[in-house]
PDB file of C-alpha atoms in Angstrom:
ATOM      1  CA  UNK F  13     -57.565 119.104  68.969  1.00 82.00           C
ATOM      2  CA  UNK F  14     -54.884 118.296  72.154  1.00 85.00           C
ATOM      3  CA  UNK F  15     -51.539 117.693  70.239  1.00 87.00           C
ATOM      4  CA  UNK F  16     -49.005 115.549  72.339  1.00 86.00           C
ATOM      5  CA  UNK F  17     -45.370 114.285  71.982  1.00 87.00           C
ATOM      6  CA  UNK F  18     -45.311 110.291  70.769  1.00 88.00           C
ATOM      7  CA  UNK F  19     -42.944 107.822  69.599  1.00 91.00           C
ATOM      8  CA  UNK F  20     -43.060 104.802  66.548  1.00 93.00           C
ATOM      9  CA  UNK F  21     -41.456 102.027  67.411  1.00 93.00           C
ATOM     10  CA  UNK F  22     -39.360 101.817  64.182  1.00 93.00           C
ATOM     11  CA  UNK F  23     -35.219 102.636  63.376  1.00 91.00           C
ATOM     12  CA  UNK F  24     -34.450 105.691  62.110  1.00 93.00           C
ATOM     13  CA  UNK F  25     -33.332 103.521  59.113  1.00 94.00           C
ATOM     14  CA  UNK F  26     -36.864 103.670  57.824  1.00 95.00           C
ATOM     15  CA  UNK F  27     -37.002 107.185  58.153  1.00 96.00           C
ATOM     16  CA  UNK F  28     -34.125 108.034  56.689  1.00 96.00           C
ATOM     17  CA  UNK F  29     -34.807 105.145  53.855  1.00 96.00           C
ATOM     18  CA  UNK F  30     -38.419 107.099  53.096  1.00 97.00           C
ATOM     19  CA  UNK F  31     -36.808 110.589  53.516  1.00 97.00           C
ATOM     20  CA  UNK F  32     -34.494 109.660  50.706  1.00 97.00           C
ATOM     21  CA  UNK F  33     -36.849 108.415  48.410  1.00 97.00           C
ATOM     22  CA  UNK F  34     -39.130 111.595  49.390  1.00 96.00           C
ATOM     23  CA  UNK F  35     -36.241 113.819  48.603  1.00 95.00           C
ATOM     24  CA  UNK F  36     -35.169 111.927  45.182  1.00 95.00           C
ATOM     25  CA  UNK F  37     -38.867 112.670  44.088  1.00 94.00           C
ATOM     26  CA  UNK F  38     -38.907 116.233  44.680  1.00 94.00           C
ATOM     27  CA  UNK F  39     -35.900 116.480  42.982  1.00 93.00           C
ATOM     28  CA  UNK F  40     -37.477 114.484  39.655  1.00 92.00           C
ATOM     29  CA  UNK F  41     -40.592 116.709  39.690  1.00 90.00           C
ATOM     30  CA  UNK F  42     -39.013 119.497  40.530  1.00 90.00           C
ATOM     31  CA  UNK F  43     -40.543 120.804  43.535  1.00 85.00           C
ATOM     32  CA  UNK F  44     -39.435 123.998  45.246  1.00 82.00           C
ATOM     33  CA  UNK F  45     -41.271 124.508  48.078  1.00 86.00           C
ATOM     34  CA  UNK F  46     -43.014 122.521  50.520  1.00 90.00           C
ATOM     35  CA  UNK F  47     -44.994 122.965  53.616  1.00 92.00           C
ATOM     36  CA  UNK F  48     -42.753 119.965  54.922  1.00 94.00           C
ATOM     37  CA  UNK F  49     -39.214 118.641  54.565  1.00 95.00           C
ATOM     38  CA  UNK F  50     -38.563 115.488  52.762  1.00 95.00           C
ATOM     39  CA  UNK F  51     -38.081 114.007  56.484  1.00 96.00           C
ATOM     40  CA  UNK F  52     -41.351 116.015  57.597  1.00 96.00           C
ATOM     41  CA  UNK F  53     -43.104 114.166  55.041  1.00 97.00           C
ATOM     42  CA  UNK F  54     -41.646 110.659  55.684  1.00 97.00           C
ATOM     43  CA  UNK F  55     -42.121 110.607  59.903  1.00 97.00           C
ATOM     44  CA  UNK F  56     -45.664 111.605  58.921  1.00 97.00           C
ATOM     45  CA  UNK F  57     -46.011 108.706  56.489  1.00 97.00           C
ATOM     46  CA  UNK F  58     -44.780 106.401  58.864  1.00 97.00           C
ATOM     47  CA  UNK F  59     -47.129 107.614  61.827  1.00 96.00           C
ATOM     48  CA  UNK F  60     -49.898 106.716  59.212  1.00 97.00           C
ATOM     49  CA  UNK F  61     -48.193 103.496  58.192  1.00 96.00           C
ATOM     50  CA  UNK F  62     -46.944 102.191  61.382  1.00 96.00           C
ATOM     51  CA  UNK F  63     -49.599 103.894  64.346  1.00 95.00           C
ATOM     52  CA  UNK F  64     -52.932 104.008  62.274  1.00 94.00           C
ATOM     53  CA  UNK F  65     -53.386 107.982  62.725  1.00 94.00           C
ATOM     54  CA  UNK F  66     -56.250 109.461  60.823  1.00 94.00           C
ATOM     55  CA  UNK F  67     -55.269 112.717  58.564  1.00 95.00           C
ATOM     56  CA  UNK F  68     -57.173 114.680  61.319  1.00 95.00           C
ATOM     57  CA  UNK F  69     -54.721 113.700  63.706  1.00 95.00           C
ATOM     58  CA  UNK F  70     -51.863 113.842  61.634  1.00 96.00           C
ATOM     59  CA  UNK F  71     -52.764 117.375  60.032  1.00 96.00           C
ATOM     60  CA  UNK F  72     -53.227 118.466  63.347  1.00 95.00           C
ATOM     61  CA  UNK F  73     -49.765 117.068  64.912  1.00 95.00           C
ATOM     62  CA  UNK F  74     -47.555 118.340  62.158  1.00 95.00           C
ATOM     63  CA  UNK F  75     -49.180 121.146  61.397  1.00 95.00           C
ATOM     64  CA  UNK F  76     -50.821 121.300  58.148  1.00 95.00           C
ATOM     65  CA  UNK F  77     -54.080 120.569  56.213  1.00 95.00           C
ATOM     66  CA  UNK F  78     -56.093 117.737  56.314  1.00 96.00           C
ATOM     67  CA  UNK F  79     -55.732 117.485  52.693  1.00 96.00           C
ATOM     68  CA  UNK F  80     -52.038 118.060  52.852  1.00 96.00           C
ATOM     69  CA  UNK F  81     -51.868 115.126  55.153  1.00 97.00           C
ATOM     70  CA  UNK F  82     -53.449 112.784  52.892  1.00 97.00           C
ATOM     71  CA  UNK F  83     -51.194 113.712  49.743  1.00 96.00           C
ATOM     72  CA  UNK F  84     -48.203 113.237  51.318  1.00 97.00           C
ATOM     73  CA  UNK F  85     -49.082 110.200  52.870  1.00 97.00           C
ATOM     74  CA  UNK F  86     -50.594 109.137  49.469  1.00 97.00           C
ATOM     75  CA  UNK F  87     -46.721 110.192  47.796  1.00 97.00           C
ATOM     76  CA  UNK F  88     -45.065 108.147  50.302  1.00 97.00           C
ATOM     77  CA  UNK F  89     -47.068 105.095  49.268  1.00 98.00           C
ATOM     78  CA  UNK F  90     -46.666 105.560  45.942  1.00 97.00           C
ATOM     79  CA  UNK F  91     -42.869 105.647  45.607  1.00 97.00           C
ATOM     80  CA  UNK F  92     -42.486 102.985  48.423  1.00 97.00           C
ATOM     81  CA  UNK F  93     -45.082 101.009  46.836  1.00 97.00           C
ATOM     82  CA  UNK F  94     -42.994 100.479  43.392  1.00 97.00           C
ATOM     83  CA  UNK F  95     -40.335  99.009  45.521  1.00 97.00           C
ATOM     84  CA  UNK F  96     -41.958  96.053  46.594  1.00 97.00           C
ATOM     85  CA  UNK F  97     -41.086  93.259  45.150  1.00 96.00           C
ATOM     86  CA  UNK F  98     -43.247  91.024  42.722  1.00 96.00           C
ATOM     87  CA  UNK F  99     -43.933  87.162  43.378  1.00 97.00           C
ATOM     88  CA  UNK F 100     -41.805  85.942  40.267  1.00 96.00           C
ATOM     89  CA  UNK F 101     -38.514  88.259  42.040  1.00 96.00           C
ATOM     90  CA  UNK F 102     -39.597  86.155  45.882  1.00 96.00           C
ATOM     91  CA  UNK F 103     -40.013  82.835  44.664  1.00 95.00           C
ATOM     92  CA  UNK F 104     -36.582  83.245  42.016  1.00 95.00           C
ATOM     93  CA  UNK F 105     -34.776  84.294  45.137  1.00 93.00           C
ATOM     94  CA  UNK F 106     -36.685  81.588  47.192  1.00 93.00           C
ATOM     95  CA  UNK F 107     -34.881  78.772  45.393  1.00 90.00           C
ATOM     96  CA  UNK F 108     -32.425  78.094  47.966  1.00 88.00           C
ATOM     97  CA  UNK F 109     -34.636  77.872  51.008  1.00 91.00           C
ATOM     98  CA  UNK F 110     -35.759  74.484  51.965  1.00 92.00           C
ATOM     99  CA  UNK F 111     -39.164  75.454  51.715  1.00 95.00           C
ATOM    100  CA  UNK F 112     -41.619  78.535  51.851  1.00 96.00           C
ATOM    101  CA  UNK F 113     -44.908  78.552  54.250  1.00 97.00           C
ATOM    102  CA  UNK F 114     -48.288  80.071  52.467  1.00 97.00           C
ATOM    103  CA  UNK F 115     -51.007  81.347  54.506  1.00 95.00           C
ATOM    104  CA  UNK F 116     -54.186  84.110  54.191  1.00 94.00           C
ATOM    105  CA  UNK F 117     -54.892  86.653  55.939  1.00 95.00           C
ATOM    106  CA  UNK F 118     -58.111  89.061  56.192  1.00 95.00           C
ATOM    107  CA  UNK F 119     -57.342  92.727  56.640  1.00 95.00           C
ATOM    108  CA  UNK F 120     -60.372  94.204  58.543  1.00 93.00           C
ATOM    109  CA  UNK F 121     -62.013  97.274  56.958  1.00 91.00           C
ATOM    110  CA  UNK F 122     -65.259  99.190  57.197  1.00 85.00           C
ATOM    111  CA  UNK F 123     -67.845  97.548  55.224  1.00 72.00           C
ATOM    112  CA  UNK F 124     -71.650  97.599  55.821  1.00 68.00           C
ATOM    113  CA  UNK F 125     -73.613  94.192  56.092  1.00 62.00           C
ATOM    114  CA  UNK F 126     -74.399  94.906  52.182  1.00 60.00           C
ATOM    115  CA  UNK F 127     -71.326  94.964  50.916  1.00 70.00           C
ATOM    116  CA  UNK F 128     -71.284  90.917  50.903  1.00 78.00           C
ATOM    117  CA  UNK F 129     -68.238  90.450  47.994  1.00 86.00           C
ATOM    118  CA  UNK F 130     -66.238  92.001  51.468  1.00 88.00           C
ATOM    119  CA  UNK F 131     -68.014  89.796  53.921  1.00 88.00           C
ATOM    120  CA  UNK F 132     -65.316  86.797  54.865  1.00 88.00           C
ATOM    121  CA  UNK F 133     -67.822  83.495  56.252  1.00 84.00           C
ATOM    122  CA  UNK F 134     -64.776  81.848  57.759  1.00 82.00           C
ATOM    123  CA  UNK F 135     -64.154  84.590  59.880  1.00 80.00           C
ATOM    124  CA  UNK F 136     -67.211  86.107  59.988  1.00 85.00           C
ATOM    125  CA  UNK F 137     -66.370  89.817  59.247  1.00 87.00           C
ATOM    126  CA  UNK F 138     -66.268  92.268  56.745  1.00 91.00           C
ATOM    127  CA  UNK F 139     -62.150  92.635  54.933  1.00 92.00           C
ATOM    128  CA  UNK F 140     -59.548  91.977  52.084  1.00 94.00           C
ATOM    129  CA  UNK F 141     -57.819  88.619  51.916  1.00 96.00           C
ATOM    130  CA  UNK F 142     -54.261  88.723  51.324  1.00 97.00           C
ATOM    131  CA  UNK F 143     -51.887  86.121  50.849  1.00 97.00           C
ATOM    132  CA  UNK F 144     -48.460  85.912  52.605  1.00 97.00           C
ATOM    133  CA  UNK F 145     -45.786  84.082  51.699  1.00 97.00           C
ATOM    134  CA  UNK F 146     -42.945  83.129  54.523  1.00 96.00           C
ATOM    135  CA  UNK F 147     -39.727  81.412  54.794  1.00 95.00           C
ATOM    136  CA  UNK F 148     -38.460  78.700  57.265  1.00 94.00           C
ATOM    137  CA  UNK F 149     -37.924  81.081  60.060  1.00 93.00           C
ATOM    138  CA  UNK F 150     -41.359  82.990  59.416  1.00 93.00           C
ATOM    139  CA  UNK F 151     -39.896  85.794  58.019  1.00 95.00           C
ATOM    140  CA  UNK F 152     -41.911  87.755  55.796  1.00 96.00           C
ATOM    141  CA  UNK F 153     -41.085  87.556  51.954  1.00 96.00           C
ATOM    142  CA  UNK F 154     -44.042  88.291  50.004  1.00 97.00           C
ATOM    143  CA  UNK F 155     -47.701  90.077  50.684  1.00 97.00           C
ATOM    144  CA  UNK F 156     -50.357  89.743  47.614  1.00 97.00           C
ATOM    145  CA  UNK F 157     -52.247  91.897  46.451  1.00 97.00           C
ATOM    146  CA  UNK F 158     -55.498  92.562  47.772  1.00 96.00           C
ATOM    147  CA  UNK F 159     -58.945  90.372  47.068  1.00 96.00           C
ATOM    148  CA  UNK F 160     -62.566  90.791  48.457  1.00 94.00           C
ATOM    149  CA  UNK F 161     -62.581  88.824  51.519  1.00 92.00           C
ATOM    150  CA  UNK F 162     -65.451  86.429  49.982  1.00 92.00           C
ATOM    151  CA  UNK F 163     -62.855  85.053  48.441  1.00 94.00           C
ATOM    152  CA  UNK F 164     -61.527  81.794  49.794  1.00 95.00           C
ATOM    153  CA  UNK F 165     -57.536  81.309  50.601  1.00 95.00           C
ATOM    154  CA  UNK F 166     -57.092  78.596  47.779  1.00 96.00           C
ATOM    155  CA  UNK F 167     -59.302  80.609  44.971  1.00 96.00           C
ATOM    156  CA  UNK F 168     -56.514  83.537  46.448  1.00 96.00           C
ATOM    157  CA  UNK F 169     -53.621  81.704  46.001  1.00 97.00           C
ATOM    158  CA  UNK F 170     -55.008  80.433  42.302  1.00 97.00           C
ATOM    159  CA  UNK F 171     -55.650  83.946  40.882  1.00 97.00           C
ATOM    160  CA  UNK F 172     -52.402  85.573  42.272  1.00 97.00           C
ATOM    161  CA  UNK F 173     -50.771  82.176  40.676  1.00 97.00           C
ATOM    162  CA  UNK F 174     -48.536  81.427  43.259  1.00 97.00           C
ATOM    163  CA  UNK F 175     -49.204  77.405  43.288  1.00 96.00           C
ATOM    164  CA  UNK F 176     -48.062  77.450  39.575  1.00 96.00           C
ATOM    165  CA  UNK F 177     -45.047  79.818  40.177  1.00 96.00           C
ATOM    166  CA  UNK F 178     -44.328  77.688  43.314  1.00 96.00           C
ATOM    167  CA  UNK F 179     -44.669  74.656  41.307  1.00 96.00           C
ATOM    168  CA  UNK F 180     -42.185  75.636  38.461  1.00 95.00           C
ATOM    169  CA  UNK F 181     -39.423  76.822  40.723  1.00 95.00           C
ATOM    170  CA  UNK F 182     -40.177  73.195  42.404  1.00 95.00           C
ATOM    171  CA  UNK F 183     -40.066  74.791  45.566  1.00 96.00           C
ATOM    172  CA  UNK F 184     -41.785  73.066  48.670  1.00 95.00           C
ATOM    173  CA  UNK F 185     -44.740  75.028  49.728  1.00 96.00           C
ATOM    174  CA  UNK F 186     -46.113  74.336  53.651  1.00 96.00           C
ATOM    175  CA  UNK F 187     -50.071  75.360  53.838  1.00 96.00           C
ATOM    176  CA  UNK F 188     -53.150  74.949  56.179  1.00 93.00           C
ATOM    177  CA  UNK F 189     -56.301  73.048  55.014  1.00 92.00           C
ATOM    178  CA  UNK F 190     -57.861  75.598  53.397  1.00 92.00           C
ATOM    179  CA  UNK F 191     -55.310  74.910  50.734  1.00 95.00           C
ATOM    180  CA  UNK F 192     -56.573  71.480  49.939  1.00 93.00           C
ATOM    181  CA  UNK F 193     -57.013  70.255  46.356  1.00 91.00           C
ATOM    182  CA  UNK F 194     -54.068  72.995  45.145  1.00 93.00           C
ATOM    183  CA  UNK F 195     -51.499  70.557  44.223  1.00 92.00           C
ATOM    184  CA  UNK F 196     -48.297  71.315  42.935  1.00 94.00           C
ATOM    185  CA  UNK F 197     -45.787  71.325  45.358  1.00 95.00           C
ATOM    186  CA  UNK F 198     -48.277  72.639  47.961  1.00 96.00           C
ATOM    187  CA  UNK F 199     -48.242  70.059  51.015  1.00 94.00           C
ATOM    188  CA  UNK F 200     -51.661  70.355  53.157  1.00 94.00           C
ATOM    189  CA  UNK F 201     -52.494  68.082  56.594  1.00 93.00           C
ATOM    190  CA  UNK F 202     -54.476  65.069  56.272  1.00 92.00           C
ATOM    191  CA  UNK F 203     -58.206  65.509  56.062  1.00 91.00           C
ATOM    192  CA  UNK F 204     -60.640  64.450  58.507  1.00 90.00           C
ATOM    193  CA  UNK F 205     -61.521  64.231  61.833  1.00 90.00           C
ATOM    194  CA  UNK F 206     -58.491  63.688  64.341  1.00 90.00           C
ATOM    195  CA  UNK F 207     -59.839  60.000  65.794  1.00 90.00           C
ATOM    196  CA  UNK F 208     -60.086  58.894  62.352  1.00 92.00           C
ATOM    197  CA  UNK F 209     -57.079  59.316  61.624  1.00 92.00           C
ATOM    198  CA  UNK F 210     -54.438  56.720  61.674  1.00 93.00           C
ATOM    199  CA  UNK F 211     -51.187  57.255  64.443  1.00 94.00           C
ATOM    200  CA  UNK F 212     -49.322  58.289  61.250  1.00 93.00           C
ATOM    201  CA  UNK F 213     -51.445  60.661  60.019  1.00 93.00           C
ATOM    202  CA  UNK F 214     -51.886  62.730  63.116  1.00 94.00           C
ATOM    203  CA  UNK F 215     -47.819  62.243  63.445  1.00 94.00           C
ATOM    204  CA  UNK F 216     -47.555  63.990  60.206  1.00 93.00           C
ATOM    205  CA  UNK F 217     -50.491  66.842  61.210  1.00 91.00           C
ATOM    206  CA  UNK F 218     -48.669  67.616  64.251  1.00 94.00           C
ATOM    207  CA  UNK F 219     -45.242  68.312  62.421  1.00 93.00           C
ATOM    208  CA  UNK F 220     -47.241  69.987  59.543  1.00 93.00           C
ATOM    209  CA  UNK F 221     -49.045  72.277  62.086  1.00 92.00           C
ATOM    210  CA  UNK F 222     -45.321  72.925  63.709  1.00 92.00           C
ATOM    211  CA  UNK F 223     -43.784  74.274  60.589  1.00 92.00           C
ATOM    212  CA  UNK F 224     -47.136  75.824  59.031  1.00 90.00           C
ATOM    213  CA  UNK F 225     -47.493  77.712  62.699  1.00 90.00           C
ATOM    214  CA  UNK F 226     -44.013  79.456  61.591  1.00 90.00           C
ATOM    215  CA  UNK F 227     -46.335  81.595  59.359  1.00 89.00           C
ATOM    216  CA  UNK F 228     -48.366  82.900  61.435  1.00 92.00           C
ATOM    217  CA  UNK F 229     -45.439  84.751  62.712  1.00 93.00           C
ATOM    218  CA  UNK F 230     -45.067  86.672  59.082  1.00 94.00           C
ATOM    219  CA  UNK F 231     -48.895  87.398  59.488  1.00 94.00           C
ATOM    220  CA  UNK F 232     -47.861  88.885  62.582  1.00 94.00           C
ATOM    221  CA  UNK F 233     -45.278  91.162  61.340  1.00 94.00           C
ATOM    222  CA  UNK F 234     -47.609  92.591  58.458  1.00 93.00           C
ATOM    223  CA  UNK F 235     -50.441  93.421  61.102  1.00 93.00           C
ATOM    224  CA  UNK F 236     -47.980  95.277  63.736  1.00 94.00           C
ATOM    225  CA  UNK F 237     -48.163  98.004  61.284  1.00 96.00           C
ATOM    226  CA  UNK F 238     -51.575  98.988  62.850  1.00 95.00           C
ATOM    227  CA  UNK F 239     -53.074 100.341  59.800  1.00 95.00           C
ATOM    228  CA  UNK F 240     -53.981  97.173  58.497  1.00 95.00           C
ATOM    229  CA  UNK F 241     -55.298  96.248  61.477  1.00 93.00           C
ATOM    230  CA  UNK F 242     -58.297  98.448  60.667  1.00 89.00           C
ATOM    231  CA  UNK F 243     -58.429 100.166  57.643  1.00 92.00           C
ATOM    232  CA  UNK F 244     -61.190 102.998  56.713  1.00 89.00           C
ATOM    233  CA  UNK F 245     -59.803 103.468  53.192  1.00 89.00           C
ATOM    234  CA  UNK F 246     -61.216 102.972  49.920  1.00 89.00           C
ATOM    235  CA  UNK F 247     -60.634  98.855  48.751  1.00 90.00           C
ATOM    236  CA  UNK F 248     -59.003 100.250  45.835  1.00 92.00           C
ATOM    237  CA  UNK F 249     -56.131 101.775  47.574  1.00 94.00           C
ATOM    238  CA  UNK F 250     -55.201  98.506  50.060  1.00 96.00           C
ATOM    239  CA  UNK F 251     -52.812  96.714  47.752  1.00 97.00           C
ATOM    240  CA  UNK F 252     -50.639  99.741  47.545  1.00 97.00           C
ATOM    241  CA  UNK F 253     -50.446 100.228  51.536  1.00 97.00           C
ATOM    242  CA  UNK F 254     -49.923  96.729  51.735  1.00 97.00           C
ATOM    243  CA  UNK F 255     -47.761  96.781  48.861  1.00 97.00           C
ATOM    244  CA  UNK F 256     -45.841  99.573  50.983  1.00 97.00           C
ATOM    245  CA  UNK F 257     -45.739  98.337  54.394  1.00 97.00           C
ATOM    246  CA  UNK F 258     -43.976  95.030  53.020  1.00 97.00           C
ATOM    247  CA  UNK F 259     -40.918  97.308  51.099  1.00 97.00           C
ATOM    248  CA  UNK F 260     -40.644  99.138  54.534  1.00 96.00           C
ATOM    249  CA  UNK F 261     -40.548  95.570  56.435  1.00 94.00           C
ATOM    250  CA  UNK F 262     -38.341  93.821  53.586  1.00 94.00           C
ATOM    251  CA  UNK F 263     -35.587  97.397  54.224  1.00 91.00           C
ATOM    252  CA  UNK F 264     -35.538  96.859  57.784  1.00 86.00           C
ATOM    253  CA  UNK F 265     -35.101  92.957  57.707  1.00 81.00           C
ATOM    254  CA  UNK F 266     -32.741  93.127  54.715  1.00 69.00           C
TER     255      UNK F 266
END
């Protein structure tokens, strides 16, 4: 395999944030030797994380196993992982914001036709919906954990219980129609077809669809770590890599 000099288009914040986290866990298991440094180990992680490179690549770039690869990318989840904060922490710390914007997501993976709890009907492809939560200036604040993409937005929202958690803190939540019927202090768009609709209805639609758009732009953010954009992973293991790209996007935002 051709190895090449490349770049990540990340600060050397988040290396040096995952380098120190790498090195603090050495330290607790006491670890004495490694085929990489603790900053080895984290640019690695963050190719992975950030670029999408396969253990093949990345084994053959830094120059170790393929298996090596994988473990330390799988550390490097793991302790960023447990950083991420949980919905109760977001929505506690949300309080102050005039409002927060919910929307879904599906994170593409490789599924067969089969596999049909996978198989999203809205968008017509095989993936793992996960729910984002964002705040007035679309900045990203939470990412859920991950649910078969059969599973619609609002069923999503309901089992992660963010319209109840949303609904205690009485915080103002801004959502798309596929939210419809949550209640709470979840605020949808008027249903129905646009000429039906009276002049004050598609007044309010249009200023919904101005704020909820906002969103989008934490969707954004989650899927320019190019991972997600494609992932060839076992299901099981998504929530943590999403659970790990949003501590490394919360540190570099923070």
């Amino acid at each position: 395999m051709l190895v090449y000099p490349s770049g990540i288009d990340l600060s050397s914040s988040a290396l040096c944030h995952l380098s120190g986290l790498l090195a603090a866990r050495r330290l607790e298991r006491g670890t004495r030797w490694r085929r990489l440094s603790a900053g080895r180990q984290a640019l690695l992680a963050l190719a992975h994380l950030r670029c999408g490179h396969t253990y093949a690549q990345l084994a053959a770039g830094f120059g170790v196993g393929t298996t090596t690869a994988y473990r330390y990318v799988t550390e490097a989840v793991e302790v960023l992982s447990a950083l991420a904060p949980d919905l109760t922490t977001v929505v506690a710390s949300a309080t102050g914001k005039a409002f927060v914007i919910l929307d879904g997501t599906l994170l593409p993976i490789d599924r067969i036709a089969a596999d049909r709890p996978y198989y999203s009907g809205k968008r017509h492809r095989h993936g793992m919906n996960i729910q984002v939560l964002a705040d007035p200036f679309g900045r990203l604040l939470w990412a859920s954990p991950a649910l078969p993409g059969a599973v619609h937005d609002i069923r999503a929202a309901r089992t992660h219980g963010i319209i109840d958690t949303l609904t205690s803190a009485t915080i103002p939540c801004w959502a798309d129609k596929a939210y419809r019927g949550a209640g709470g202090t979840v605020r949808v768009p008027y249903w129905g077809r646009w000429e039906t609709l009276s002049a004050g209805q598609q007044a309010h639609n249009r200023s919904h669809a101005k704020i909820r758009a906002l969103g989008e732009q934490a969707v954004a953010t989650l899927k320019n770590w190019r991972l997600l954009r494609k992932l060839r992973c076992s299901t099981t293991r998504i929530t943590d890599l999403v659970k790990a790209v949003l501590a490394l996007q919360l540190r570099s935002t923070a």
